[in-house]
mmCIF file of C-alpha atoms in Angstrom:
data_model
loop_
_atom_site.group_PDB
_atom_site.id
_atom_site.type_symbol
_atom_site.label_atom_id
_atom_site.label_comp_id
_atom_site.label_asym_id
_atom_site.label_seq_id
_atom_site.Cartn_x
_atom_site.Cartn_y
_atom_site.Cartn_z
ATOM 1 C CA MET P 1 0.020 0.030 -0.393
ATOM 2 C CA SER P 2 0.649 3.413 -0.842
ATOM 3 C CA ASN P 3 1.934 6.229 1.167
ATOM 4 C CA ALA P 4 -0.767 8.041 0.080
ATOM 5 C CA LYS P 5 -2.950 5.433 0.017
ATOM 6 C CA SER P 6 -1.726 4.910 3.990
ATOM 7 C CA ALA P 7 -2.705 8.679 4.975
ATOM 8 C CA GLN P 8 -5.611 8.916 2.991
ATOM 9 C CA LEU P 9 -6.692 5.672 4.830
ATOM 10 C CA LEU P 10 -5.974 7.470 8.391
ATOM 11 C CA GLN P 11 -7.308 10.197 7.387
ATOM 12 C CA ARG P 12 -10.734 8.803 6.893
ATOM 13 C CA LEU P 13 -10.532 6.362 9.862
ATOM 14 C CA THR P 14 -9.511 9.819 12.354
ATOM 15 C CA ALA P 15 -12.893 11.742 10.444
ATOM 16 C CA ARG P 16 -14.851 8.789 11.198
ATOM 17 C CA LEU P 17 -13.205 8.720 15.316
ATOM 18 C CA LEU P 18 -15.053 12.645 14.711
ATOM 19 C CA LYS P 19 -17.976 12.228 13.127
ATOM 20 C CA ALA P 20 -16.826 14.046 10.428
ATOM 21 C CA ASP P 21 -16.523 12.330 7.420
ATOM 22 C CA PRO P 22 -20.240 12.009 6.021
ATOM 23 C CA THR P 23 -18.560 10.316 2.883
ATOM 24 C CA LEU P 24 -17.952 7.350 4.581
ATOM 25 C CA PRO P 25 -20.495 3.979 3.748
ATOM 26 C CA SER P 26 -24.146 4.697 5.634
ATOM 27 C CA GLY P 27 -24.852 1.306 5.742
ATOM 28 C CA LEU P 28 -21.815 -0.106 8.139
ATOM 29 C CA PRO P 29 -22.290 -1.415 11.383
ATOM 30 C CA ASP P 30 -20.358 0.875 14.531
ATOM 31 C CA LYS P 31 -18.500 -1.179 16.630
ATOM 32 C CA GLY P 32 -16.993 0.373 19.857
ATOM 33 C CA LEU P 33 -16.575 3.703 21.177
ATOM 34 C CA THR P 34 -15.527 6.746 18.948
ATOM 35 C CA LEU P 35 -13.288 8.554 21.153
ATOM 36 C CA ILE P 36 -15.178 11.651 22.454
ATOM 37 C CA GLU P 37 -18.095 9.212 23.859
ATOM 38 C CA CYS P 38 -14.476 8.040 25.881
ATOM 39 C CA LEU P 39 -13.912 11.034 26.989
ATOM 40 C CA VAL P 40 -17.909 11.325 28.532
ATOM 41 C CA ALA P 41 -16.920 8.311 29.792
ATOM 42 C CA ILE P 42 -14.645 9.262 31.946
ATOM 43 C CA VAL P 43 -15.583 12.185 32.833
ATOM 44 C CA MET P 44 -19.035 11.471 34.150
ATOM 45 C CA VAL P 45 -16.642 8.249 36.276
ATOM 46 C CA SER P 46 -14.778 11.164 38.078
ATOM 47 C CA LEU P 47 -17.718 12.564 38.449
ATOM 48 C CA VAL P 48 -19.442 9.894 40.322
ATOM 49 C CA ILE P 49 -15.299 8.971 42.075
ATOM 50 C CA GLY P 50 -16.106 12.380 43.002
ATOM 51 C CA THR P 51 -19.143 12.128 44.319
ATOM 52 C CA VAL P 52 -19.179 8.927 46.289
ATOM 53 C CA ALA P 53 -15.138 9.370 47.897
ATOM 54 C CA PRO P 54 -16.491 11.877 50.578
ATOM 55 C CA ALA P 55 -19.021 9.811 51.989
ATOM 56 C CA LEU P 56 -16.608 6.898 51.789
ATOM 57 C CA VAL P 57 -14.585 8.249 53.786
ATOM 58 C CA ILE P 58 -16.648 9.924 55.835
ATOM 59 C CA SER P 59 -18.471 5.775 56.427
ATOM 60 C CA THR P 60 -14.353 5.207 56.808
ATOM 61 C CA ALA P 61 -13.709 7.288 59.580
ATOM 62 C CA THR P 62 -16.344 7.529 61.260
ATOM 63 C CA ARG P 63 -16.624 3.007 62.060
ATOM 64 C CA ILE P 64 -12.791 2.843 62.865
ATOM 65 C CA GLN P 65 -14.548 5.416 65.755
ATOM 66 C CA SER P 66 -17.171 4.133 66.793
ATOM 67 C CA GLN P 67 -15.235 0.310 66.733
ATOM 68 C CA LYS P 68 -12.625 2.380 68.367
ATOM 69 C CA THR P 69 -15.251 3.376 70.876
ATOM 70 C CA GLU P 70 -16.506 0.122 71.882
ATOM 71 C CA GLN P 71 -13.460 -0.912 72.964
ATOM 72 C CA ALA P 72 -12.600 1.775 74.773
ATOM 73 C CA LEU P 73 -15.498 0.633 77.510
ATOM 74 C CA LYS P 74 -14.711 -3.132 77.256
ATOM 75 C CA VAL P 75 -10.608 -1.773 78.579
ATOM 76 C CA ALA P 76 -12.501 0.321 81.232
ATOM 77 C CA GLN P 77 -15.194 -2.027 82.142
ATOM 78 C CA ALA P 78 -13.102 -4.992 82.906
ATOM 79 C CA GLU P 79 -10.207 -2.765 85.636
ATOM 80 C CA ILE P 80 -13.704 -2.142 87.539
ATOM 81 C CA ASP P 81 -14.732 -5.272 87.001
ATOM 82 C CA ARG P 82 -11.130 -6.854 87.972
ATOM 83 C CA VAL P 83 -10.590 -3.838 90.753
ATOM 84 C CA ARG P 84 -13.841 -5.111 92.260
ATOM 85 C CA THR P 85 -13.268 -8.827 92.308
ATOM 86 C CA ILE P 86 -10.360 -8.447 94.374
ATOM 87 C CA VAL P 87 -11.966 -6.496 96.318
ATOM 88 C CA GLU P 88 -14.432 -9.671 97.157
ATOM 89 C CA ARG P 89 -13.144 -11.771 96.908
ATOM 90 C CA GLY P 90 -11.957 -11.124 100.686
ATOM 91 C CA THR P 91 -8.736 -11.533 101.641
ATOM 92 C CA TYR P 92 -6.717 -8.192 99.259
ATOM 93 C CA GLU P 93 -3.779 -6.207 100.008
ATOM 94 C CA THR P 94 -3.015 -2.517 98.444
ATOM 95 C CA VAL P 95 -1.461 -3.522 96.748
ATOM 96 C CA GLU P 96 -3.240 -5.933 94.836
ATOM 97 C CA LEU P 97 -5.477 -2.007 94.239
ATOM 98 C CA PRO P 98 -4.750 0.151 91.515
ATOM 99 C CA GLN P 99 -1.891 4.019 93.266
ATOM 100 C CA SER P 100 -4.667 6.167 94.985
ATOM 101 C CA THR P 101 -4.458 9.442 94.117
ATOM 102 C CA PRO P 102 -3.384 12.763 96.060
ATOM 103 C CA VAL P 103 -6.636 14.279 97.471
ATOM 104 C CA THR P 104 -6.888 18.007 96.690
ATOM 105 C CA THR P 105 -9.557 20.977 97.965
ATOM 106 C CA GLU P 106 -11.623 20.269 94.265
ATOM 107 C CA ASN P 107 -12.280 16.174 94.983
ATOM 108 C CA LYS P 108 -13.588 15.910 98.163
ATOM 109 C CA THR P 109 -16.018 17.721 100.536
ATOM 110 C CA ALA P 110 -14.988 16.597 104.777
ATOM 111 C CA VAL P 111 -12.381 15.196 106.064
ATOM 112 C CA ARG P 112 -13.243 12.561 108.241
ATOM 113 C CA GLY P 113 -10.233 12.419 110.509
ATOM 114 C CA SER P 114 -7.248 11.044 107.572
ATOM 115 C CA GLN P 115 -10.309 10.022 105.707
ATOM 116 C CA TYR P 116 -11.894 12.143 102.744
ATOM 117 C CA VAL P 117 -15.804 11.689 102.130
ATOM 118 C CA ILE P 118 -17.403 12.287 98.844
ATOM 119 C CA GLU P 119 -14.294 12.120 96.636
ATOM 120 C CA TYR P 120 -14.632 13.175 92.612
ATOM 121 C CA PRO P 121 -12.345 11.514 90.494
ATOM 122 C CA GLU P 122 -13.386 12.972 87.150
ATOM 123 C CA SER P 123 -11.094 16.525 89.175
ATOM 124 C CA VAL P 124 -8.484 14.273 88.647
ATOM 125 C CA ASP P 125 -6.332 14.858 86.443
ATOM 126 C CA GLY P 126 -5.660 12.819 83.774
ATOM 127 C CA PRO P 127 -2.273 10.339 82.421
ATOM 128 C CA GLN P 128 0.866 12.619 81.505
ATOM 129 C CA VAL P 129 2.402 11.640 77.747
ATOM 130 C CA GLY P 130 5.544 10.119 78.849
ATOM 131 C CA ASN P 131 4.344 8.455 81.732
ATOM 132 C CA LEU P 132 3.445 5.961 79.451
ATOM 133 C CA ARG P 133 3.949 1.947 80.921
ATOM 134 C CA ASP P 134 4.439 -1.281 79.511
ATOM 135 C CA SER P 135 1.234 -3.653 78.684
ATOM 136 C CA THR P 136 2.687 -6.069 81.624
ATOM 137 C CA THR P 137 3.069 -3.110 84.045
ATOM 138 C CA ALA P 138 1.233 -3.705 87.633
ATOM 139 C CA TYR P 139 -0.019 -1.652 89.714
ATOM 140 C CA THR P 140 2.939 -0.713 92.218
ATOM 141 C CA GLY P 141 3.820 0.559 89.075
ATOM 142 C CA LEU P 142 1.258 2.066 87.958
ATOM 143 C CA GLY P 143 0.555 5.222 89.449
ATOM 144 C CA PRO P 144 -2.417 7.738 89.561
ATOM 145 C CA PHE P 145 -1.731 9.921 86.558
ATOM 146 C CA ASP P 146 0.209 6.950 84.879
ATOM 147 C CA ALA P 147 -0.904 4.589 81.845
ATOM 148 C CA ARG P 148 -0.706 1.931 80.078
ATOM 149 C CA ARG P 149 -0.339 0.503 76.904
ATOM 150 C CA VAL P 150 -3.150 -2.507 76.024
ATOM 151 C CA ASP P 151 -2.687 -4.144 72.654
ATOM 152 C CA VAL P 152 -6.845 -5.482 71.919
ATOM 153 C CA ASN P 153 -5.904 -7.248 68.588
ATOM 154 C CA GLY P 154 -2.706 -9.505 69.777
ATOM 155 C CA ASP P 155 -0.847 -8.191 67.074
ATOM 156 C CA GLY P 156 1.810 -7.386 69.511
ATOM 157 C CA ASN P 157 1.759 -2.927 69.039
ATOM 158 C CA PRO P 158 -0.362 -1.461 71.423
ATOM 159 C CA ASP P 159 -4.037 0.572 70.420
ATOM 160 C CA LEU P 160 -4.750 1.753 73.592
ATOM 161 C CA ALA P 161 -4.385 3.644 76.596
ATOM 162 C CA VAL P 162 -5.757 2.876 80.240
ATOM 163 C CA GLN P 163 -5.756 5.496 83.149
ATOM 164 C CA VAL P 164 -6.815 3.440 86.377
ATOM 165 C CA TYR P 165 -6.607 5.132 89.788
ATOM 166 C CA ARG P 166 -8.442 5.359 93.443
ATOM 167 C CA SER P 167 -9.547 7.481 96.277
ATOM 168 C CA PRO P 168 -8.100 6.906 99.541
ATOM 169 C CA GLY P 169 -10.719 6.002 100.532
ATOM 170 C CA ARG P 170 -12.507 5.194 103.661
ATOM 171 C CA LEU P 171 -9.846 3.087 105.563
ATOM 172 C CA ARG P 172 -10.876 -0.514 107.892
ATOM 173 C CA PRO P 173 -10.713 0.504 111.157
ATOM 174 C CA GLY P 174 -7.580 -0.508 112.682
ATOM 175 C CA SER P 175 -5.379 -0.431 108.777
ATOM 176 C CA ASN P 176 -4.659 0.895 105.830
ATOM 177 C CA LEU P 177 -6.839 -0.897 103.993
ATOM 178 C CA PRO P 178 -9.207 1.137 102.415
ATOM 179 C CA VAL P 179 -12.903 -0.160 102.113
ATOM 180 C CA ASN P 180 -14.641 2.679 100.873
ATOM 181 C CA PHE P 181 -13.281 3.905 97.725
ATOM 182 C CA VAL P 182 -14.290 6.386 94.137
ATOM 183 C CA MET P 183 -11.676 4.838 91.210
ATOM 184 C CA GLY P 184 -11.966 6.080 87.895
ATOM 185 C CA VAL P 185 -11.012 4.704 84.680
ATOM 186 C CA ARG P 186 -9.777 6.884 81.302
ATOM 187 C CA VAL P 187 -9.044 4.295 78.248
ATOM 188 C CA TYR P 188 -7.393 6.823 75.408
ATOM 189 C CA ASP P 189 -6.500 6.131 71.706
ATOM 190 C CA ILE P 190 -2.068 4.795 71.622
ATOM 191 C CA GLN P 191 -1.992 8.492 69.685
ATOM 192 C CA ALA P 192 -2.590 9.869 71.709
ATOM 193 C CA PHE P 193 0.787 9.285 73.450
ATOM 194 C CA GLU P 194 2.292 10.095 70.353
ATOM 195 C CA GLY P 195 0.976 12.546 68.127
ATOM 196 C CA GLY P 196 2.775 15.790 69.604
ATOM 197 C CA ASN P 197 1.286 15.882 73.116
ATOM 198 C CA THR P 198 3.113 17.010 76.004
ATOM 199 C CA GLY P 199 1.559 16.814 79.275
ATOM 200 C CA ASN P 200 -1.632 15.542 81.061
ATOM 201 C CA LEU P 201 -3.627 15.173 78.243
ATOM 202 C CA PRO P 202 -8.156 15.976 78.416
ATOM 203 C CA VAL P 203 -10.421 13.791 81.289
ATOM 204 C CA GLU P 204 -13.464 14.782 78.231
ATOM 205 C CA GLN P 205 -14.058 11.783 77.070
ATOM 206 C CA SER P 206 -13.729 12.845 72.920
ATOM 207 C CA ARG P 207 -17.243 13.305 70.802
ATOM 208 C CA ALA P 208 -18.967 9.254 68.747
ATOM 209 C CA ALA P 209 -19.714 11.343 65.663
ATOM 210 C CA MET P 210 -20.072 11.083 62.461
ATOM 211 C CA THR P 211 -16.084 12.884 61.467
ATOM 212 C CA ALA P 212 -14.465 12.882 58.669
ATOM 213 C CA GLY P 213 -10.582 12.542 60.328
ATOM 214 C CA GLU P 214 -9.680 10.924 64.303
ATOM 215 C CA GLY P 215 -12.205 13.200 65.505
ATOM 216 C CA ASP P 216 -10.547 14.286 68.864
ATOM 217 C CA ARG P 217 -9.646 10.417 69.995
ATOM 218 C CA ARG P 218 -6.017 12.122 68.993
ATOM 219 C CA ARG P 219 -6.121 14.040 72.755
ATOM 220 C CA GLN P 220 -9.335 13.292 74.684
ATOM 221 C CA PRO P 221 -10.232 9.614 76.012
ATOM 222 C CA LEU P 222 -12.005 7.306 74.558
ATOM 223 C CA ALA P 223 -14.122 6.363 77.516
ATOM 224 C CA VAL P 224 -13.910 7.195 80.313
ATOM 225 C CA LEU P 225 -15.817 5.324 84.121
ATOM 226 C CA TYR P 226 -16.385 5.964 86.627
ATOM 227 C CA THR P 227 -18.257 4.255 90.231
ATOM 228 C CA SER P 228 -17.476 4.218 93.545
ATOM 229 C CA VAL P 229 -16.470 -0.159 95.182
ATOM 230 C CA ALA P 230 -17.123 -1.080 98.665
ATOM 231 C CA LYS P 231 -16.601 -4.061 101.012
ATOM 232 C CA GLY P 232 -19.712 -4.940 102.158
ATOM 233 C CA ASP P 233 -18.762 -8.112 104.687
ATOM 234 C CA VAL P 234 -16.725 -6.555 107.239
ATOM 235 C CA THR P 235 -17.947 -5.524 111.003
ATOM 236 C CA ASN P 236 -19.850 -2.203 110.574
ATOM 237 C CA SER P 237 -19.151 -2.491 106.821
ATOM 238 C CA TYR P 238 -22.734 -0.525 105.909
ATOM 239 C CA CYS P 239 -22.463 2.210 108.525
ATOM 240 C CA ASP P 240 -18.396 3.368 107.275
ATOM 241 C CA TYR P 241 -20.314 3.668 103.823
ATOM 242 C CA PHE P 242 -22.741 6.089 105.072
ATOM 243 C CA THR P 243 -20.323 7.787 106.523
ATOM 244 C CA TYR P 244 -17.958 7.414 103.532
ATOM 245 C CA LEU P 245 -21.100 9.462 101.529
ATOM 246 C CA GLY P 246 -20.920 12.213 104.314
ATOM 247 C CA SER P 247 -24.184 11.380 106.405
ATOM 248 C CA THR P 248 -25.061 9.556 109.219
ATOM 249 C CA PRO P 249 -26.661 6.438 110.230
ATOM 250 C CA SER P 250 -29.476 6.709 112.631
ATOM 251 C CA ALA P 251 -29.799 5.719 116.250
ATOM 252 C CA ASN P 252 -31.419 2.959 115.691
ATOM 253 C CA PHE P 253 -29.803 1.298 112.694
ATOM 254 C CA ARG P 254 -28.143 -1.904 112.486
ATOM 255 C CA CYS P 255 -24.645 -1.429 110.436
ATOM 256 C CA ASP P 256 -24.226 -4.863 110.877
#
């Protein structure tokens, strides 16, 4: 085929693609897509992706946030159940409990000798960023402003960090063993300790809302639980609990 014929054929094919050659036989069937149709399809696909992508990002980020919050709640509840089990068991020592926080004016309402009444665990500062401990650290090595790493999925990498502490509470007569106290548990995303934060982390729980990113979990706790723990099978424990709450049982009230 000569160069002239090849050039002519190429010109006619180009005109066919651009719908600009009326001399081509009308009886030939159309096969495939034209260049313009391909461009239109590409534009339409891009528009669809651009419309759907933000919704997918928000959906994925929100699902991850909800999953992290659920995991954090389970970790927090497990810490509370652990301490309650120790206290209800009866034979326990102070070293088996979370370490006590220093009581200040902000987190107590009354003082009875050396014992504090109605402590407020929510007023205790959050953990210090530099006080991140290993996942195997016992309560004896975990200060009230420390946090312990938690590996949720067992891959060897920490996912969360938990702060556990208690108030001094009311002591058993004649000993330093607390029988009534309040405890607090705050669970943070591990990134809160690795994202350039300094000092004590915030204590207000992050909002579990729709988000397109990491939300508040880079600083604020994912789960926060406060509860009272009391041992009820020691002499006068019932009356001690009333006193701990800041009230006095009536004279005819049986405490045993």
